[in-house]
Amino acid sequence: IRQLLTFSRGQRGTPRPLQLQPLVEELAHFLAPMLPKTVAFEVSPPTIEASVMADPVQLEQVLMNLCINARDAVDGHGRIRVGIEPAPPGEAVCASCRDSLDPRGHVALVVADDGPGIAPETLERMFEPFFSTKPVGKGSGMGLATVHGIVHEHGGHILIDTAPGCGTRFRVLLPMLPWAG
């Protein structure tokens, strides 16, 4: 219900400076016990220290939706990895809005799984509201539409690396705050 309301109302969060690693670790602590023992859940050590201007509840919702989809993709047996990485160098194309972007100045929140990958025809539609590949009663089709809305509201974009049989890696690019260390 919260996802439908967030999407339909275009609800804006309350952004504040936020360190990403504590957010990822807190979510992992909450999420890991909810996964089957046959699914390995890993938090990668950060390869970059990064802060962003974001609503923590909304970013948790993004990560939770992506992790739930990863759990469903591995179908009870596999590995899910969550972490923070530098944004990739060079031009990229957002998987949800299809805009070209220069990811410099961004950081990537990553959710990766070793599931079967995403079919090309699904990639074309997966951010549409109410689109789902899950059986009736197993999903609303709002998870990725909500992810799209929240990420773009925060000035970010989404990159997806996937291939049939090779798993999927979502990289949520968010603008980094200047480092004040």
XYZ file of N, CA and C in Angstrom:
543
model
N 0.838 -1.198 0.000
C 0.000 0.000 0.000
C 0.875 1.252 0.000
N 1.947 1.213 0.821
C 2.837 2.373 0.876
C 3.437 2.663 -0.493
N 3.800 1.596 -1.244
C 4.378 1.799 -2.570
C 3.362 2.425 -3.512
N 2.111 1.961 -3.474
C 1.079 2.541 -4.328
C 0.861 4.007 -3.995
N 0.809 4.326 -2.707
C 0.605 5.714 -2.308
C 1.790 6.587 -2.688
N 2.995 6.081 -2.484
C 4.193 6.839 -2.859
C 4.160 7.135 -4.347
N 3.823 6.120 -5.129
C 3.802 6.290 -6.577
C 2.692 7.233 -7.014
N 1.470 7.004 -6.527
C 0.325 7.769 -7.003
C 0.355 9.222 -6.555
N 0.850 9.466 -5.377
C 0.893 10.838 -4.859
C 2.160 11.573 -5.256
N 3.131 10.853 -5.785
C 4.411 11.482 -6.083
C 5.027 12.021 -4.806
N 4.878 11.278 -3.704
C 5.341 11.751 -2.404
C 6.823 12.061 -2.407
N 7.149 13.178 -1.865
C 8.539 13.556 -1.710
C 8.954 13.231 -0.289
N 10.170 12.774 -0.174
C 10.700 12.475 1.151
C 11.279 13.721 1.776
N 12.030 13.507 2.841
C 12.728 14.593 3.510
C 14.221 14.329 3.380
N 14.829 14.827 2.301
C 16.255 14.573 2.095
C 17.114 15.236 3.165
N 18.195 14.534 3.515
C 19.192 15.067 4.434
C 20.520 14.426 4.070
N 21.635 15.003 4.496
C 22.927 14.354 4.221
C 22.937 12.968 4.865
N 23.367 11.985 4.087
C 23.264 10.606 4.525
C 24.489 9.816 4.070
N 25.152 9.163 5.022
C 26.237 8.250 4.677
C 25.612 6.938 4.236
N 26.087 6.391 3.138
C 25.454 5.216 2.564
C 25.801 3.911 3.278
N 27.044 3.746 3.725
C 27.434 2.458 4.298
C 26.605 2.088 5.532
N 26.384 2.989 6.489
C 25.523 2.610 7.627
C 24.110 2.223 7.196
N 23.579 2.882 6.176
C 22.253 2.546 5.671
C 22.250 1.125 5.110
N 23.258 0.780 4.324
C 23.356 -0.556 3.734
C 23.503 -1.606 4.835
N 24.351 -1.346 5.815
C 24.567 -2.314 6.894
C 23.311 -2.513 7.742
N 22.589 -1.431 7.998
C 21.341 -1.537 8.773
C 20.307 -2.360 8.013
N 20.182 -2.098 6.722
C 19.233 -2.855 5.920
C 19.626 -4.333 5.889
N 20.899 -4.612 5.737
C 21.366 -6.000 5.695
C 21.052 -6.719 6.999
N 21.236 -6.030 8.105
C 20.946 -6.618 9.414
C 19.465 -6.976 9.529
N 18.618 -6.147 8.943
C 17.175 -6.376 8.967
C 16.755 -7.448 7.959
N 17.353 -7.418 6.773
C 16.909 -8.271 5.673
C 17.436 -9.700 5.747
N 18.668 -9.886 6.147
C 19.297 -11.215 6.121
C 18.453 -12.295 6.816
N 17.894 -12.034 8.001
C 17.099 -13.091 8.646
C 15.812 -13.444 7.899
N 15.384 -12.601 6.982
C 14.149 -12.851 6.237
C 14.387 -13.730 5.006
N 15.651 -13.995 4.688
C 15.978 -14.796 3.515
C 16.139 -16.256 3.895
N 15.841 -17.161 2.960
C 16.075 -18.569 3.248
C 17.560 -18.825 3.516
N 17.858 -19.831 4.316
C 19.260 -20.166 4.640
C 20.039 -20.570 3.392
N 19.334 -20.958 2.330
C 19.994 -21.373 1.094
C 20.369 -20.198 0.191
N 20.079 -18.981 0.643
C 20.464 -17.774 -0.092
C 21.561 -17.071 0.702
N 22.722 -16.950 0.102
C 23.834 -16.229 0.732
C 23.598 -14.737 0.533
N 23.675 -13.992 1.616
C 23.477 -12.541 1.557
C 24.752 -11.875 2.034
N 25.347 -11.053 1.183
C 26.631 -10.429 1.490
C 26.541 -8.912 1.384
N 27.233 -8.249 2.288
C 27.437 -6.808 2.173
C 28.906 -6.629 1.823
N 29.153 -6.103 0.641
C 30.531 -5.890 0.212
C 31.135 -4.733 0.984
N 32.418 -4.834 1.325
C 33.054 -3.672 1.946
C 33.037 -2.514 0.953
N 32.807 -1.315 1.430
C 32.709 -0.186 0.494
C 34.048 0.060 -0.205
N 33.974 0.338 -1.496
C 35.179 0.699 -2.234
C 35.285 2.221 -2.362
N 34.307 2.914 -1.774
C 34.297 4.371 -1.804
C 33.500 4.859 -0.596
N 33.990 5.897 0.057
C 33.236 6.553 1.131
C 32.344 7.589 0.461
N 31.044 7.526 0.724
C 30.159 8.435 0.028
C 28.970 8.830 0.886
N 28.607 10.083 0.727
C 27.385 10.607 1.313
C 26.550 11.208 0.196
N 25.242 11.157 0.392
C 24.313 11.712 -0.583
C 23.260 12.530 0.165
N 22.526 13.323 -0.556
C 21.387 14.035 0.000
C 20.163 13.193 -0.343
N 19.592 12.529 0.680
C 18.507 11.598 0.399
C 17.631 11.391 1.616
N 16.440 10.924 1.364
C 15.536 10.501 2.422
C 15.897 9.054 2.757
N 16.330 8.762 3.988
C 16.768 7.404 4.312
C 15.665 6.354 4.177
N 14.440 6.706 4.504
C 13.336 5.745 4.403
C 13.104 5.379 2.939
N 13.171 6.362 2.067
C 12.966 6.080 0.654
C 14.117 5.261 0.069
N 15.351 5.548 0.475
C 16.468 4.727 -0.019
C 16.371 3.301 0.505
N 15.930 3.139 1.748
C 15.705 1.790 2.274
C 14.653 1.069 1.433
N 13.612 1.777 1.030
C 12.576 1.171 0.209
C 13.152 0.732 -1.141
N 14.015 1.550 -1.738
C 14.671 1.191 -2.997
C 15.465 -0.095 -2.812
N 16.325 -0.119 -1.791
C 17.155 -1.299 -1.559
C 16.309 -2.527 -1.229
N 15.284 -2.345 -0.436
C 14.417 -3.463 -0.068
C 13.731 -4.043 -1.307
N 13.188 -3.190 -2.169
C 12.535 -3.674 -3.387
C 13.519 -4.432 -4.274
N 14.725 -3.897 -4.431
C 15.710 -4.570 -5.270
C 16.150 -5.896 -4.658
N 16.296 -5.934 -3.344
C 16.683 -7.184 -2.675
C 15.574 -8.235 -2.750
N 14.331 -7.821 -2.638
C 13.213 -8.762 -2.761
C 13.175 -9.343 -4.172
N 13.383 -8.485 -5.174
C 13.426 -8.992 -6.542
C 14.598 -9.952 -6.737
N 15.741 -9.648 -6.137
C 16.904 -10.540 -6.232
C 16.603 -11.872 -5.558
N 15.955 -11.809 -4.394
C 15.566 -13.047 -3.696
C 14.677 -13.904 -4.587
N 13.702 -13.266 -5.231
C 12.807 -14.010 -6.105
C 13.552 -14.549 -7.325
N 14.523 -13.794 -7.821
C 15.283 -14.229 -9.003
C 16.117 -15.472 -8.713
N 16.714 -15.554 -7.530
C 17.544 -16.730 -7.226
C 16.689 -17.927 -6.830
N 15.404 -17.707 -6.634
C 14.440 -18.783 -6.381
C 14.881 -19.723 -5.259
N 15.326 -19.125 -4.159
C 15.639 -19.912 -2.972
C 17.041 -20.471 -2.889
N 17.830 -20.344 -3.960
C 19.201 -20.877 -3.954
C 20.099 -19.945 -4.742
N 21.028 -19.308 -4.056
C 21.940 -18.436 -4.766
C 22.566 -17.417 -3.846
N 22.975 -16.317 -4.441
C 23.712 -15.292 -3.713
C 23.175 -13.916 -4.083
N 23.057 -13.064 -3.065
C 22.696 -11.662 -3.247
C 23.799 -10.841 -2.603
N 24.246 -9.815 -3.323
C 25.295 -8.951 -2.799
C 24.809 -7.501 -2.850
N 25.038 -6.788 -1.758
C 24.686 -5.374 -1.676
C 25.968 -4.612 -1.356
N 26.139 -3.458 -1.963
C 27.346 -2.691 -1.684
C 27.303 -1.296 -2.269
N 28.422 -0.616 -2.103
C 28.590 0.747 -2.600
C 29.852 0.753 -3.450
N 29.744 1.311 -4.643
C 30.868 1.351 -5.567
C 30.943 2.733 -6.211
N 32.107 3.059 -6.758
C 32.164 4.278 -7.572
C 31.268 4.107 -8.800
N 30.771 5.186 -9.307
C 29.991 5.123 -10.546
C 30.927 4.706 -11.675
N 30.387 4.041 -12.690
C 31.247 3.617 -13.798
C 31.740 4.824 -14.587
N 32.913 4.709 -15.180
C 33.419 5.822 -15.999
C 32.707 5.860 -17.348
N 32.675 7.014 -17.944
C 32.129 7.141 -19.295
C 30.628 7.282 -19.327
N 30.145 7.477 -20.536
C 28.717 7.660 -20.766
C 27.947 6.392 -20.414
N 26.706 6.569 -19.996
C 25.832 5.447 -19.668
C 24.411 5.830 -20.067
N 23.534 4.844 -20.089
C 22.122 5.080 -20.390
C 21.304 4.514 -19.239
N 20.435 5.355 -18.679
C 19.579 4.936 -17.575
C 18.592 3.872 -18.068
N 18.508 2.778 -17.332
C 17.613 1.682 -17.707
C 16.143 2.040 -17.531
N 15.840 3.008 -16.678
C 14.433 3.308 -16.435
C 13.910 4.483 -17.247
N 14.708 5.533 -17.450
C 14.213 6.689 -18.215
C 14.828 6.772 -19.615
N 15.851 5.966 -19.857
C 16.553 5.875 -21.145
C 17.371 7.109 -21.505
N 17.566 8.023 -20.549
C 18.409 9.188 -20.803
C 19.875 8.800 -20.780
N 20.654 9.464 -21.628
C 22.108 9.325 -21.563
C 22.589 10.161 -20.400
N 23.650 9.695 -19.738
C 24.153 10.443 -18.599
C 25.650 10.274 -18.471
N 26.239 11.235 -17.814
C 27.646 11.174 -17.441
C 27.659 10.913 -15.943
N 28.078 9.711 -15.509
C 27.969 9.359 -14.096
C 29.032 9.970 -13.178
N 29.897 10.827 -13.709
C 30.878 11.459 -12.827
C 30.149 12.218 -11.724
N 30.682 12.147 -10.503
C 30.058 12.826 -9.376
C 28.945 12.023 -8.729
N 28.772 10.789 -9.179
C 27.755 9.909 -8.609
C 28.415 8.745 -7.877
N 27.645 8.109 -7.037
C 28.052 6.883 -6.366
C 26.990 5.835 -6.694
N 27.394 4.572 -6.692
C 26.460 3.500 -7.043
C 26.127 2.641 -5.833
N 24.844 2.565 -5.509
C 24.332 1.555 -4.577
C 24.063 0.326 -5.433
N 24.625 -0.805 -5.057
C 24.571 -1.990 -5.905
C 23.799 -3.115 -5.218
N 22.911 -3.740 -5.988
C 22.261 -4.982 -5.569
C 22.460 -5.956 -6.726
N 23.168 -7.057 -6.450
C 23.479 -8.034 -7.487
C 23.037 -9.422 -7.044
N 22.647 -10.233 -8.014
C 22.277 -11.618 -7.713
C 22.864 -12.529 -8.783
N 22.931 -13.812 -8.472
C 23.428 -14.777 -9.451
C 22.285 -15.625 -10.005
N 21.132 -14.999 -10.144
C 19.962 -15.665 -10.718
C 20.093 -15.831 -12.223
N 18.971 -16.081 -12.895
C 19.001 -16.397 -14.327
C 19.175 -15.192 -15.253
N 19.213 -13.989 -14.716
C 19.294 -12.800 -15.571
C 17.910 -12.356 -16.011
N 17.860 -11.229 -16.680
C 16.587 -10.642 -17.110
C 16.499 -10.707 -18.632
N 15.397 -11.219 -19.123
C 15.172 -11.324 -20.567
C 15.056 -9.928 -21.176
N 15.551 -9.734 -22.403
C 15.489 -8.419 -23.047
C 14.079 -7.832 -23.115
N 13.071 -8.654 -23.376
C 11.703 -8.125 -23.477
C 11.200 -7.633 -22.117
N 11.694 -8.223 -21.031
C 11.328 -7.761 -19.694
C 12.041 -6.455 -19.373
N 13.307 -6.329 -19.783
C 14.063 -5.091 -19.551
C 13.342 -3.878 -20.123
N 12.681 -4.050 -21.244
C 11.991 -2.945 -21.906
C 10.811 -2.420 -21.108
N 10.191 -3.275 -20.274
C 8.945 -2.888 -19.613
C 9.010 -2.881 -18.094
N 10.083 -3.340 -17.502
C 10.092 -3.645 -16.076
C 9.849 -2.458 -15.142
N 10.037 -1.236 -15.597
C 9.783 -0.071 -14.740
C 8.382 0.505 -14.921
N 7.580 -0.113 -15.781
C 6.201 0.337 -15.982
C 5.361 -0.033 -14.757
N 4.494 0.891 -14.331
C 3.596 0.544 -13.218
C 2.730 -0.661 -13.576
N 2.589 -1.553 -12.616
C 1.758 -2.752 -12.694
C 2.311 -3.844 -13.612
N 3.504 -3.650 -14.183
C 4.117 -4.723 -14.961
C 4.813 -5.675 -13.992
N 4.569 -6.963 -14.150
C 5.205 -7.950 -13.294
C 5.399 -9.254 -14.052
N 6.467 -9.941 -13.752
C 6.682 -11.283 -14.292
C 6.291 -12.333 -13.254
N 5.874 -11.884 -12.081
C 5.513 -12.798 -10.999
C 4.080 -13.289 -11.182
N 3.782 -14.485 -10.656
C 2.410 -14.997 -10.749
C 1.427 -14.081 -10.015
N 0.177 -14.156 -10.414
C -0.874 -13.366 -9.773
C -0.848 -13.635 -8.272
N -0.905 -12.564 -7.496
C -0.895 -12.678 -6.042
C 0.495 -12.672 -5.434
N 1.531 -12.654 -6.273
C 2.913 -12.687 -5.755
C 3.628 -11.352 -5.904
N 2.988 -10.367 -6.485
C 3.613 -9.057 -6.623
C 2.633 -8.074 -7.213
N 2.813 -6.808 -6.884
C 1.891 -5.774 -7.360
C 2.321 -5.177 -8.690
N 3.570 -5.377 -9.063
C 4.081 -4.715 -10.249
C 4.450 -3.270 -9.975
N 4.503 -2.889 -8.706
C 4.821 -1.504 -8.355
C 6.247 -1.332 -7.822
N 6.930 -2.418 -7.515
C 8.247 -2.315 -6.895
C 9.240 -1.519 -7.712
N 9.444 -1.887 -8.971
C 10.425 -1.175 -9.791
C 9.916 0.188 -10.249
N 8.605 0.345 -10.403
C 8.061 1.673 -10.709
C 8.339 2.619 -9.542
N 8.210 2.118 -8.336
C 8.506 2.917 -7.144
C 9.993 3.232 -7.071
N 10.835 2.231 -7.339
C 12.290 2.443 -7.365
C 12.617 3.553 -8.354
N 12.066 3.462 -9.545
C 12.301 4.488 -10.569
C 11.931 5.880 -10.050
N 10.739 6.005 -9.476
C 10.288 7.313 -8.991
C 11.177 7.878 -7.898
N 11.546 7.064 -6.943
C 12.380 7.528 -5.825
C 13.770 7.912 -6.317
N 14.369 7.061 -7.128
C 15.731 7.331 -7.611
C 15.771 8.620 -8.415
N 14.823 8.811 -9.302
C 14.813 10.023 -10.116
C 14.470 11.261 -9.300
N 13.634 11.097 -8.294
C 13.344 12.220 -7.390
C 14.616 12.696 -6.688
N 15.533 11.769 -6.449
C 16.796 12.099 -5.787
C 17.889 12.493 -6.781
N 17.527 12.727 -8.030
C 18.497 13.151 -9.037
C 19.362 12.018 -9.550
N 18.901 10.781 -9.368
C 19.704 9.631 -9.750
C 19.197 8.919 -10.986
N 19.906 7.844 -11.299
C 19.575 7.000 -12.446
C 19.870 5.551 -12.084
N 19.438 4.644 -12.939
C 19.592 3.209 -12.675
C 20.290 2.566 -13.863
N 21.339 1.818 -13.581
C 22.021 1.024 -14.602
C 21.798 -0.444 -14.270
N 21.637 -1.262 -15.300
C 21.425 -2.692 -15.099
C 22.392 -3.464 -15.985
N 23.116 -4.378 -15.371
C 23.965 -5.313 -16.101
C 23.332 -6.682 -15.938
N 22.966 -7.312 -17.046
C 22.337 -8.625 -16.974
C 22.507 -9.345 -18.295
N 22.429 -10.638 -18.214
C 22.423 -11.490 -19.402
C 21.808 -12.818 -18.983
N 21.083 -13.457 -19.894
C 20.496 -14.748 -19.545
C 21.556 -15.717 -19.003
N 21.268 -16.287 -17.833
C 22.169 -17.237 -17.200
C 23.321 -16.625 -16.432
N 23.407 -15.289 -16.397
C 24.567 -14.626 -15.776
C 24.213 -13.715 -14.606
N 22.998 -13.757 -14.117
C 22.631 -12.919 -12.991
C 22.332 -11.490 -13.407
N 22.102 -10.653 -12.405
C 21.731 -9.258 -12.642
C 22.401 -8.374 -11.607
N 22.847 -7.203 -12.052
C 23.404 -6.212 -11.139
C 22.714 -4.881 -11.410
N 21.983 -4.392 -10.385
C 21.384 -3.058 -10.428
C 22.365 -2.096 -9.782
N 22.635 -0.982 -10.457
C 23.450 0.085 -9.873
C 22.588 1.344 -9.831
N 22.255 1.756 -8.625
C 21.472 2.967 -8.416
C 22.466 4.100 -8.254
N 22.540 4.979 -9.247
C 23.478 6.096 -9.211
C 22.823 7.290 -8.531
N 23.505 7.813 -7.532
C 23.023 8.984 -6.803
C 24.114 10.044 -6.774
N 23.739 11.330 -6.884
C 24.757 12.382 -6.814
C 25.410 12.394 -5.428
N 26.749 12.400 -5.411
C 27.493 12.431 -4.150
C 27.566 13.858 -3.616
N 27.559 13.955 -2.292
C 27.838 15.232 -1.647
C 29.349 15.434 -1.658
N 29.798 16.680 -1.732
C 31.248 16.909 -1.653
C 31.781 16.365 -0.335
N 32.959 15.766 -0.406
C 33.575 15.187 0.788
C 34.066 16.291 1.696
N 33.750 16.158 2.985
C 34.149 17.177 3.971
C 35.028 16.555 5.020
N 35.975 15.743 4.625
C 36.834 15.070 5.592
C 38.093 15.785 5.753
